[in-house]
């Protein structure tokens, strides 16, 4: 019988930690529920001591989902563990994930300590966490660069103290696949009580090796994979759930996961949309081109027999082969049908508004695909809820001209207009908007992204602003990037008033 590999999803902790990926509570719960439907075994819901928001995420996700184990991260610090235990009090199956750095760098230069002291701190953290919950996972941070002999001593000691899972993270994404596999094998062969716990992989993608290292880890005996949807995460990201799960499913490794793979695409798109983080077109499994064949030879081969050029049946990951591309000639009924397939039922008024926007986009782009439609309905829903609306925007800019903008906003039902000059059209629009508010507003971050890369593409803008020491995120999307930028700024300012 195939051996089970447990899937530990950290999209909402390690993934959400990355700049620009921040989610509000409603969005986190939506993702947690999608992960439950996807069949993950463990959801790492946050790092409770790090902020009141993270504490609350662990509480709310514990209440919202029933099947997966809910896990909260801590350092090997008593207060962290107490706070995590408190945040996990509603979880049906709580897990505390505690740990400490085990590499030379971490022991000497980060923690300024000694190997023996760190070993004792690891044991104490597990013992203390066990006084709150039965299920305790221990991470050996920077295990990828840690000395194997010392790592084995640590793993043995924390299992003796009661750890149910021991995580071997390649925190810096340094290892090569054969090295990482050998590390796991060394622990399996040299830790006498290894049969009392599960070994976990947690690989980062700094050298593009995260999936390869994870697979090498499970081939050598690890039985839990720590992953994120789409590989989101700090720096180059974490191991992508969909890649590992489909590699296990496509190869005869004697291993199996509990993932309901036809839900992969939908879950991936949800995370892309809520984290405003689209994957590249050629991303394995979930990229737009992952199952599209453009060369004539490939098309012909696939038509003769799918397996000629496809190792995965697209239906196995929830890709609908017969996806209809809408154009400017498509009617309301076609738009409604397509949106319903995507899970959106709009009332007649919403449909009407979305249809007008759709025609505008279809005029600019030749084809309107599912991603474009998701942007349109997201935009429609978000704007309907906002306290401030962008009524009009006029910009004058170009070579040898001083960029000037005139902006009209509807603020709580009243139209207000201001004009300003700036370094560029976006700066001019932002300066005009700031004049309409008494509080100081500072732009902290500005990110503009295209989706498909064409000059007719949607511009997606994410901003972070600061006002009176509070931070607010805003998002805007439009085929006109100055409008998208202005919408994002207005979206963020609206949240100050909410
Ligand atoms: O990458 C890492 O080492 C981590 C640990 C906190 C588990 O994310
Ligand atoms: Zn990590």
Short mmCIF file of C-alpha atoms and ligand atoms in Angstrom, two decimals:
data_model
loop_
_atom_site.label_atom_id
_atom_site.label_comp_id
_atom_site.label_asym_id
_atom_site.label_seq_id
_atom_site.Cartn_x
_atom_site.Cartn_y
_atom_site.Cartn_z
CA UNK A 1 0.00 0.00 0.00
CA UNK A 2 1.18 3.53 -0.80
CA UNK A 3 2.56 5.52 2.10
CA UNK A 4 0.75 8.78 2.95
CA UNK A 5 2.55 12.09 2.63
CA UNK A 6 0.90 14.75 4.82
CA UNK A 7 0.38 18.14 3.18
CA UNK A 8 1.07 21.06 5.51
CA UNK A 9 -0.02 24.31 3.86
CA UNK A 10 1.65 27.53 5.01
CA UNK A 11 0.15 29.93 2.42
CA UNK A 12 -1.46 31.86 5.26
CA UNK A 13 1.75 32.13 7.33
CA UNK A 14 4.99 31.86 5.30
CA UNK A 15 3.14 32.85 2.10
CA UNK A 16 1.28 35.77 3.58
CA UNK A 17 4.49 37.08 5.17
CA UNK A 18 5.87 38.09 1.75
CA UNK A 19 5.57 41.77 0.78
CA UNK A 20 2.35 42.57 -1.08
CA UNK A 21 0.62 39.28 -0.15
CA UNK A 22 -1.23 40.59 2.89
CA UNK A 23 -4.84 39.52 3.29
CA UNK A 24 -7.69 40.75 5.42
CA UNK A 25 -9.58 38.38 7.71
CA UNK A 26 -12.42 37.66 5.26
CA UNK A 27 -9.88 36.77 2.57
CA UNK A 28 -7.89 34.53 4.95
CA UNK A 29 -11.01 32.61 5.89
CA UNK A 30 -11.97 32.23 2.23
CA UNK A 31 -8.54 30.75 1.50
CA UNK A 32 -8.60 28.51 4.60
CA UNK A 33 -11.97 27.08 3.51
CA UNK A 34 -10.65 26.51 -0.01
CA UNK A 35 -7.62 24.70 1.45
CA UNK A 36 -9.93 22.51 3.50
CA UNK A 37 -11.88 21.58 0.35
CA UNK A 38 -8.59 20.95 -1.43
CA UNK A 39 -7.83 18.36 1.27
CA UNK A 40 -4.72 19.70 2.97
CA UNK A 41 -3.92 17.93 6.24
CA UNK A 42 -2.57 20.90 8.17
CA UNK A 43 -3.14 24.66 7.80
CA UNK A 44 -0.52 26.93 9.34
CA UNK A 45 -2.82 29.85 10.10
CA UNK A 46 -0.37 32.42 11.45
CA UNK A 47 2.31 33.43 13.96
CA UNK A 48 0.06 34.49 16.85
CA UNK A 49 2.53 36.57 18.87
CA UNK A 50 3.67 38.57 15.84
CA UNK A 51 0.59 40.83 15.69
CA UNK A 52 -3.03 41.06 16.90
CA UNK A 53 -4.06 40.38 13.27
CA UNK A 54 -2.13 37.09 13.18
CA UNK A 55 -3.51 36.10 16.58
CA UNK A 56 -7.03 36.74 15.34
CA UNK A 57 -6.42 34.80 12.10
CA UNK A 58 -5.54 31.70 14.08
CA UNK A 59 -8.67 32.16 16.24
CA UNK A 60 -11.03 32.77 13.30
CA UNK A 61 -9.59 30.05 11.05
CA UNK A 62 -9.82 27.59 13.97
CA UNK A 63 -13.52 28.41 14.16
CA UNK A 64 -14.12 28.38 10.39
CA UNK A 65 -12.64 25.02 9.38
CA UNK A 66 -13.09 21.57 10.90
CA UNK A 67 -11.04 18.91 9.13
CA UNK A 68 -7.42 20.07 8.91
CA UNK A 69 -5.15 20.42 11.92
CA UNK A 70 -4.70 24.13 12.69
CA UNK A 71 -1.16 25.15 13.45
CA UNK A 72 0.29 28.30 15.03
CA UNK A 73 3.97 29.25 14.72
CA UNK A 74 6.16 30.30 17.66
CA UNK A 75 9.80 30.89 18.48
CA UNK A 76 11.31 28.75 21.25
CA UNK A 77 10.10 31.38 23.71
CA UNK A 78 7.64 30.77 26.57
CA UNK A 79 5.48 33.82 25.86
CA UNK A 80 5.16 32.88 22.15
CA UNK A 81 4.01 29.40 23.12
CA UNK A 82 1.45 30.70 25.66
CA UNK A 83 0.00 33.13 23.10
CA UNK A 84 -0.15 30.42 20.40
CA UNK A 85 -1.93 28.04 22.79
CA UNK A 86 -4.45 30.76 23.56
CA UNK A 87 -5.04 31.51 19.85
CA UNK A 88 -5.56 27.79 19.17
CA UNK A 89 -8.16 27.29 21.88
CA UNK A 90 -11.04 26.89 19.35
CA UNK A 91 -9.16 24.48 17.06
CA UNK A 92 -10.56 20.97 17.00
CA UNK A 93 -7.07 19.63 16.34
CA UNK A 94 -4.48 22.23 17.46
CA UNK A 95 -0.77 22.05 16.75
CA UNK A 96 1.99 24.31 18.09
CA UNK A 97 4.94 24.73 15.71
CA UNK A 98 7.96 25.84 17.71
CA UNK A 99 11.65 25.81 16.96
CA UNK A 100 15.05 27.48 16.85
CA UNK A 101 18.04 27.95 14.51
CA UNK A 102 20.45 25.02 14.35
CA UNK A 103 23.07 26.16 11.82
CA UNK A 104 26.45 27.60 12.75
CA UNK A 105 25.24 31.01 11.48
CA UNK A 106 22.09 30.97 13.55
CA UNK A 107 23.63 29.55 16.74
CA UNK A 108 26.66 31.86 16.80
CA UNK A 109 25.66 34.96 14.84
CA UNK A 110 21.89 35.24 15.20
CA UNK A 111 21.29 33.76 18.65
CA UNK A 112 24.85 34.43 19.95
CA UNK A 113 24.78 31.23 21.89
CA UNK A 114 26.30 27.74 21.99
CA UNK A 115 25.14 24.41 20.49
CA UNK A 116 24.44 22.93 23.96
CA UNK A 117 22.39 25.93 25.07
CA UNK A 118 20.35 25.86 21.85
CA UNK A 119 19.75 22.12 22.29
CA UNK A 120 18.38 22.77 25.79
CA UNK A 121 16.19 25.64 24.53
CA UNK A 122 14.73 23.30 21.91
CA UNK A 123 13.94 20.65 24.54
CA UNK A 124 12.41 23.26 26.89
CA UNK A 125 10.22 24.72 24.12
CA UNK A 126 8.81 21.31 23.20
CA UNK A 127 8.25 20.37 26.85
CA UNK A 128 6.44 23.66 27.49
CA UNK A 129 4.32 23.40 24.32
CA UNK A 130 3.35 19.84 25.33
CA UNK A 131 1.83 21.25 28.53
CA UNK A 132 -0.78 22.97 26.29
CA UNK A 133 -1.32 20.64 23.32
CA UNK A 134 -0.57 17.05 22.43
CA UNK A 135 0.57 17.77 18.86
CA UNK A 136 3.87 19.68 18.82
CA UNK A 137 6.00 20.24 15.73
CA UNK A 138 9.61 21.39 16.11
CA UNK A 139 11.53 23.23 13.37
CA UNK A 140 15.32 23.27 13.15
CA UNK A 141 15.65 26.61 11.40
CA UNK A 142 18.31 26.70 8.65
CA UNK A 143 18.59 22.90 8.84
CA UNK A 144 19.69 23.02 5.18
CA UNK A 145 23.01 24.54 6.31
CA UNK A 146 23.19 22.76 9.69
CA UNK A 147 25.75 20.13 10.58
CA UNK A 148 24.07 16.71 10.21
CA UNK A 149 25.54 15.28 13.44
CA UNK A 150 24.30 18.20 15.51
CA UNK A 151 20.94 18.10 13.71
CA UNK A 152 20.58 14.41 14.62
CA UNK A 153 21.26 15.22 18.30
CA UNK A 154 18.61 17.95 18.21
CA UNK A 155 16.04 15.75 16.43
CA UNK A 156 16.56 12.92 18.92
CA UNK A 157 16.27 15.27 21.90
CA UNK A 158 13.07 17.01 20.78
CA UNK A 159 11.40 13.70 19.91
CA UNK A 160 12.31 12.49 23.41
CA UNK A 161 10.68 15.67 24.77
CA UNK A 162 7.47 14.81 22.88
CA UNK A 163 7.67 16.37 19.38
CA UNK A 164 5.27 14.57 17.05
CA UNK A 165 6.72 16.11 13.88
CA UNK A 166 10.24 17.43 13.27
CA UNK A 167 10.61 19.95 10.47
CA UNK A 168 13.90 20.16 8.52
CA UNK A 169 13.66 23.53 6.74
CA UNK A 170 16.00 24.61 4.00
CA UNK A 171 15.33 28.14 5.20
CA UNK A 172 17.71 29.86 2.81
CA UNK A 173 17.00 27.61 -0.20
CA UNK A 174 20.68 26.59 -0.30
CA UNK A 175 20.65 22.81 -0.70
CA UNK A 176 20.96 20.76 -3.86
CA UNK A 177 18.47 17.91 -4.20
CA UNK A 178 20.97 15.10 -3.55
CA UNK A 179 22.29 16.91 -0.43
CA UNK A 180 18.84 17.54 0.97
CA UNK A 181 17.81 13.91 0.36
CA UNK A 182 21.03 12.72 2.01
CA UNK A 183 20.30 14.91 5.05
CA UNK A 184 16.88 13.31 5.51
CA UNK A 185 18.38 9.84 5.03
CA UNK A 186 21.10 10.61 7.59
CA UNK A 187 18.44 11.51 10.15
CA UNK A 188 16.37 8.40 9.38
CA UNK A 189 19.49 6.22 9.77
CA UNK A 190 21.06 7.95 12.78
CA UNK A 191 18.28 9.11 15.11
CA UNK A 192 17.41 6.11 17.30
CA UNK A 193 13.83 7.25 18.14
CA UNK A 194 12.98 8.51 14.60
CA UNK A 195 10.05 6.05 14.37
CA UNK A 196 8.26 8.10 17.09
CA UNK A 197 7.85 11.19 14.87
CA UNK A 198 7.29 12.31 11.31
CA UNK A 199 10.04 14.20 9.46
CA UNK A 200 8.90 17.23 7.46
CA UNK A 201 10.45 19.13 4.54
CA UNK A 202 10.11 22.91 4.32
CA UNK A 203 12.09 24.12 1.32
CA UNK A 204 12.57 27.64 0.03
CA UNK A 205 13.14 28.36 -3.63
CA UNK A 206 16.16 30.69 -3.71
CA UNK A 207 17.97 28.49 -6.25
CA UNK A 208 14.78 27.22 -7.89
CA UNK A 209 15.25 23.84 -6.14
CA UNK A 210 12.35 23.84 -3.67
CA UNK A 211 10.22 21.22 -5.43
CA UNK A 212 13.22 19.04 -6.33
CA UNK A 213 14.50 19.18 -2.73
CA UNK A 214 11.07 18.34 -1.34
CA UNK A 215 10.70 15.34 -3.64
CA UNK A 216 14.22 14.22 -2.74
CA UNK A 217 13.24 14.56 0.95
CA UNK A 218 10.18 12.33 0.66
CA UNK A 219 11.99 9.74 -1.47
CA UNK A 220 14.42 9.50 1.44
CA UNK A 221 11.82 9.13 4.17
CA UNK A 222 10.20 12.48 5.06
CA UNK A 223 6.41 12.12 5.29
CA UNK A 224 5.20 15.71 5.62
CA UNK A 225 5.68 18.42 2.97
CA UNK A 226 5.38 22.08 3.90
CA UNK A 227 4.16 24.02 0.90
CA UNK A 228 2.24 27.08 -0.28
CA UNK A 229 -0.25 27.51 -3.08
CA UNK A 230 1.52 28.82 -6.22
CA UNK A 231 4.79 28.73 -4.24
CA UNK A 232 4.10 32.14 -2.67
CA UNK A 233 6.47 33.11 0.12
CA UNK A 234 9.37 35.28 1.17
CA UNK A 235 12.06 36.09 -1.41
CA UNK A 236 11.84 33.45 -4.17
CA UNK A 237 9.03 31.71 -2.29
CA UNK A 238 8.28 28.33 -0.77
CA UNK A 239 7.72 24.94 -2.38
CA UNK A 240 4.59 25.02 -4.57
CA UNK A 241 1.86 22.67 -3.32
CA UNK A 242 0.58 21.92 -6.82
CA UNK A 243 4.02 20.89 -8.11
CA UNK A 244 4.77 18.45 -5.30
CA UNK A 245 1.30 16.95 -5.27
CA UNK A 246 1.26 16.42 -9.04
CA UNK A 247 4.83 15.04 -9.05
CA UNK A 248 3.72 12.46 -6.46
CA UNK A 249 0.60 11.66 -8.47
CA UNK A 250 2.41 11.40 -11.81
CA UNK A 251 5.21 9.10 -10.62
CA UNK A 252 5.10 5.71 -9.04
CA UNK A 253 6.97 6.53 -5.83
CA UNK A 254 4.82 4.39 -3.55
CA UNK A 255 3.50 7.64 -2.08
CA UNK A 256 0.10 9.29 -2.01
CA UNK A 257 -1.42 12.56 -0.72
CA UNK A 258 -4.99 13.31 0.29
CA UNK A 259 -5.26 16.27 -2.11
CA UNK A 260 -8.39 16.55 -4.19
CA UNK A 261 -6.40 17.53 -7.29
CA UNK A 262 -9.30 18.77 -9.48
CA UNK A 263 -9.61 21.65 -7.02
CA UNK A 264 -6.02 22.81 -7.61
CA UNK A 265 -6.71 25.37 -10.34
CA UNK A 266 -9.61 27.01 -8.54
CA UNK A 267 -7.62 27.28 -5.31
CA UNK A 268 -4.62 28.64 -7.19
CA UNK A 269 -6.74 31.32 -8.86
CA UNK A 270 -8.31 32.31 -5.56
CA UNK A 271 -4.86 32.82 -4.01
CA UNK A 272 -3.63 34.72 -7.09
CA UNK A 273 -6.64 37.01 -6.97
CA UNK A 274 -6.74 37.67 -3.22
CA UNK A 275 -2.97 38.08 -2.88
CA UNK A 276 -2.90 40.17 -6.08
CA UNK A 277 -0.07 37.96 -7.15
CA UNK A 278 -0.58 36.47 -10.62
CA UNK A 279 1.63 33.51 -11.55
CA UNK A 280 3.74 33.64 -14.69
CA UNK A 281 2.19 32.14 -17.85
CA UNK A 282 4.64 29.22 -17.91
CA UNK A 283 4.28 28.34 -14.20
CA UNK A 284 4.15 24.54 -13.79
CA UNK A 285 0.62 23.14 -13.31
CA UNK A 286 -1.25 26.45 -12.80
CA UNK A 287 0.25 28.82 -15.39
CA UNK A 288 -1.95 30.04 -18.22
CA UNK A 289 0.18 28.13 -20.77
CA UNK A 290 0.71 24.98 -18.69
CA UNK A 291 -1.70 23.01 -20.88
CA UNK A 292 -1.81 25.06 -24.07
CA UNK A 293 -0.11 23.81 -27.19
CA UNK A 294 0.81 26.38 -29.79
CA UNK A 295 3.05 24.58 -32.24
CA UNK A 296 1.29 22.72 -35.04
CA UNK A 297 3.29 19.53 -34.40
CA UNK A 298 2.26 19.48 -30.74
CA UNK A 299 -1.38 20.27 -31.53
CA UNK A 300 -1.47 17.45 -34.03
CA UNK A 301 0.20 15.07 -31.54
CA UNK A 302 -2.20 15.94 -28.74
CA UNK A 303 -5.20 15.48 -31.01
CA UNK A 304 -3.97 11.99 -31.99
CA UNK A 305 -3.37 11.02 -28.37
CA UNK A 306 -3.28 13.46 -25.41
CA UNK A 307 -0.39 11.59 -23.76
CA UNK A 308 1.89 12.33 -26.74
CA UNK A 309 2.60 15.76 -25.26
CA UNK A 310 0.78 15.88 -21.91
CA UNK A 311 1.95 14.09 -18.76
CA UNK A 312 -1.07 15.30 -16.78
CA UNK A 313 -4.70 15.24 -17.82
CA UNK A 314 -5.75 18.91 -17.44
CA UNK A 315 -9.02 17.77 -15.85
CA UNK A 316 -6.97 16.22 -13.02
CA UNK A 317 -5.99 19.71 -11.85
CA UNK A 318 -9.32 21.34 -12.64
CA UNK A 319 -8.43 22.91 -15.97
CA UNK A 320 -11.47 23.15 -18.15
CA UNK A 321 -10.35 22.31 -21.68
CA UNK A 322 -13.37 23.80 -23.37
CA UNK A 323 -12.93 27.26 -21.88
CA UNK A 324 -14.71 29.72 -24.16
CA UNK A 325 -12.93 32.92 -25.05
CA UNK A 326 -15.27 35.89 -25.08
CA UNK A 327 -14.95 38.73 -27.56
CA UNK A 328 -16.65 42.08 -28.15
CA UNK A 329 -19.31 40.20 -30.09
CA UNK A 330 -20.35 38.09 -27.06
CA UNK A 331 -23.68 38.99 -25.53
CA UNK A 332 -24.82 39.36 -21.93
CA UNK A 333 -26.04 35.75 -21.81
CA UNK A 334 -22.60 34.42 -22.78
CA UNK A 335 -20.99 36.65 -20.17
CA UNK A 336 -23.45 35.53 -17.47
CA UNK A 337 -22.92 31.85 -18.39
CA UNK A 338 -19.14 32.20 -18.23
CA UNK A 339 -19.28 34.02 -14.90
CA UNK A 340 -21.56 31.34 -13.47
CA UNK A 341 -19.02 28.68 -14.48
CA UNK A 342 -16.44 30.72 -12.59
CA UNK A 343 -18.69 30.76 -9.52
CA UNK A 344 -20.14 34.30 -9.80
CA UNK A 345 -23.87 34.94 -9.93
CA UNK A 346 -24.50 38.66 -10.47
CA UNK A 347 -27.80 40.43 -10.02
CA UNK A 348 -29.15 42.16 -13.18
CA UNK A 349 -27.75 45.54 -12.12
CA UNK A 350 -24.26 44.12 -11.39
CA UNK A 351 -24.35 42.18 -14.65
CA UNK A 352 -25.25 45.29 -16.57
CA UNK A 353 -22.34 47.24 -15.07
CA UNK A 354 -19.92 44.38 -15.57
CA UNK A 355 -21.11 43.99 -19.19
CA UNK A 356 -20.36 47.65 -19.94
CA UNK A 357 -16.87 47.22 -18.47
CA UNK A 358 -16.50 43.96 -20.40
CA UNK A 359 -17.31 45.71 -23.70
CA UNK A 360 -14.76 48.38 -22.90
CA UNK A 361 -12.07 45.73 -22.22
CA UNK A 362 -13.11 43.64 -25.26
CA UNK A 363 -12.69 46.73 -27.43
CA UNK A 364 -9.12 47.16 -26.22
CA UNK A 365 -8.13 43.47 -26.07
CA UNK A 366 -8.99 41.00 -28.80
CA UNK A 367 -10.02 38.23 -26.44
CA UNK A 368 -11.33 38.39 -22.88
CA UNK A 369 -10.25 35.36 -20.87
CA UNK A 370 -11.27 34.01 -17.45
CA UNK A 371 -8.58 35.97 -15.63
CA UNK A 372 -9.85 39.21 -17.16
CA UNK A 373 -13.39 38.34 -16.11
CA UNK A 374 -12.30 37.64 -12.54
CA UNK A 375 -10.64 41.05 -12.46
CA UNK A 376 -13.85 42.65 -13.76
CA UNK A 377 -16.16 41.07 -11.18
CA UNK A 378 -13.67 41.66 -8.38
CA UNK A 379 -13.50 45.32 -9.41
CA UNK A 380 -17.29 45.62 -9.62
CA UNK A 381 -17.78 44.13 -6.16
CA UNK A 382 -14.98 46.12 -4.50
CA UNK A 383 -16.02 49.47 -5.91
CA UNK A 384 -19.66 48.95 -4.91
CA UNK A 385 -18.60 48.69 -1.25
CA UNK A 386 -16.23 51.67 -1.10
CA UNK A 387 -16.94 54.83 0.92
CA UNK A 388 -15.09 56.93 -1.70
CA UNK A 389 -15.55 56.57 -5.44
CA UNK A 390 -13.49 57.95 -8.28
CA UNK A 391 -15.95 59.93 -10.38
CA UNK A 392 -13.58 61.34 -12.98
CA UNK A 393 -9.91 61.77 -13.69
CA UNK A 394 -8.32 64.01 -16.25
CA UNK A 395 -4.57 64.13 -16.79
CA UNK A 396 -2.40 66.21 -19.05
CA UNK A 397 1.13 64.91 -19.55
CA UNK A 398 3.74 64.26 -22.19
CA UNK A 399 7.20 65.36 -23.28
CA UNK A 400 8.01 68.99 -22.28
CA UNK A 401 4.73 69.36 -20.36
CA UNK A 402 4.14 69.72 -16.64
CA UNK A 403 1.98 66.75 -15.62
CA UNK A 404 -1.31 68.03 -14.24
CA UNK A 405 -4.32 66.10 -12.94
CA UNK A 406 -7.88 67.00 -12.03
CA UNK A 407 -9.65 64.46 -9.89
CA UNK A 408 -13.30 64.31 -8.78
CA UNK A 409 -14.20 61.97 -5.94
CA UNK A 410 -17.58 61.13 -4.47
CA UNK A 411 -16.96 61.17 -0.73
CA UNK A 412 -19.95 59.95 1.27
CA UNK A 413 -22.29 60.98 -1.55
CA UNK A 414 -20.78 64.44 -2.15
CA UNK A 415 -18.64 65.25 -5.21
CA UNK A 416 -15.35 67.06 -4.52
CA UNK A 417 -12.80 68.14 -7.13
CA UNK A 418 -9.13 69.19 -6.90
CA UNK A 419 -6.27 69.74 -9.33
CA UNK A 420 -2.52 69.51 -8.87
CA UNK A 421 0.76 69.25 -10.69
CA UNK A 422 3.29 66.50 -10.06
CA UNK A 423 6.42 64.68 -11.22
CA UNK A 424 4.28 62.49 -13.46
CA UNK A 425 0.56 61.88 -14.07
CA UNK A 426 0.21 59.48 -11.12
CA UNK A 427 2.04 61.83 -8.76
CA UNK A 428 -0.18 64.71 -9.94
CA UNK A 429 -3.35 62.67 -9.36
CA UNK A 430 -2.18 61.56 -5.89
CA UNK A 431 -1.29 65.15 -4.93
CA UNK A 432 -4.74 66.36 -6.03
CA UNK A 433 -6.45 63.62 -4.00
CA UNK A 434 -4.39 64.39 -0.89
CA UNK A 435 -5.65 67.99 -1.02
CA UNK A 436 -9.19 66.66 -0.43
CA UNK A 437 -8.33 65.18 2.98
CA UNK A 438 -7.27 66.88 6.21
CA UNK A 439 -5.21 63.94 7.54
CA UNK A 440 -1.61 63.35 6.40
CA UNK A 441 -1.38 60.51 3.89
CA UNK A 442 1.97 59.06 2.88
CA UNK A 443 2.51 56.61 0.01
CA UNK A 444 4.67 53.76 1.36
CA UNK A 445 4.62 51.25 -1.48
CA UNK A 446 3.54 51.28 -5.10
CA UNK A 447 3.56 48.20 -7.31
CA UNK A 448 2.30 47.99 -10.87
CA UNK A 449 1.91 44.69 -12.69
CA UNK A 450 0.57 43.51 -16.03
CA UNK A 451 -1.24 40.22 -16.33
CA UNK A 452 -0.64 38.86 -19.82
CA UNK A 453 2.06 41.28 -20.88
CA UNK A 454 0.49 42.89 -23.98
CA UNK A 455 0.24 46.67 -24.39
CA UNK A 456 -3.56 46.23 -24.20
CA UNK A 457 -3.24 44.43 -20.87
CA UNK A 458 -4.88 45.31 -17.57
CA UNK A 459 -2.62 47.29 -15.27
CA UNK A 460 -2.95 46.01 -11.69
CA UNK A 461 -1.73 48.42 -9.06
CA UNK A 462 -1.21 47.68 -5.36
CA UNK A 463 -0.38 50.49 -2.95
CA UNK A 464 0.32 50.78 0.74
CA UNK A 465 -0.30 54.12 2.46
CA UNK A 466 0.41 55.36 5.96
CA UNK A 467 -1.80 57.71 7.93
CA UNK A 468 -1.36 58.45 11.62
CA UNK A 469 0.84 55.36 12.05
CA UNK A 470 -1.78 53.06 10.54
CA UNK A 471 -1.18 51.20 7.28
CA UNK A 472 -3.78 50.58 4.57
CA UNK A 473 -3.62 48.59 1.35
CA UNK A 474 -5.39 49.50 -1.85
CA UNK A 475 -5.80 47.79 -5.18
CA UNK A 476 -6.84 49.12 -8.58
CA UNK A 477 -7.16 47.61 -11.99
CA UNK A 478 -7.85 49.14 -15.37
CA UNK A 479 -6.53 49.02 -18.92
CA UNK A 480 -5.42 52.64 -18.27
CA UNK A 481 -2.54 52.50 -15.76
CA UNK A 482 -3.05 56.06 -14.45
CA UNK A 483 -6.70 55.20 -13.70
CA UNK A 484 -5.63 51.88 -12.10
CA UNK A 485 -3.08 53.77 -9.95
CA UNK A 486 -5.67 56.36 -8.92
CA UNK A 487 -8.27 53.66 -8.12
CA UNK A 488 -5.70 51.88 -5.92
CA UNK A 489 -4.97 55.09 -3.99
CA UNK A 490 -8.70 55.82 -3.57
CA UNK A 491 -9.29 52.21 -2.43
CA UNK A 492 -6.62 52.57 0.28
CA UNK A 493 -7.91 55.98 1.45
CA UNK A 494 -11.47 54.57 1.62
CA UNK A 495 -10.22 52.12 4.23
CA UNK A 496 -9.12 55.01 6.49
CA UNK A 497 -12.75 56.08 6.60
CA UNK A 498 -14.19 52.58 7.15
O1 LIG B 1 11.85 28.79 6.55
C1 LIG B 1 11.80 28.49 7.76
O2 LIG B 1 12.77 28.05 8.38
C2 LIG B 1 10.53 28.71 8.45
C3 LIG B 1 10.41 28.19 9.84
C4 LIG B 1 9.89 29.25 10.76
C5 LIG B 1 9.59 26.96 9.87
O3 LIG B 1 9.60 29.24 7.87
ZN1 LIG B 2 9.89 29.18 5.68
#
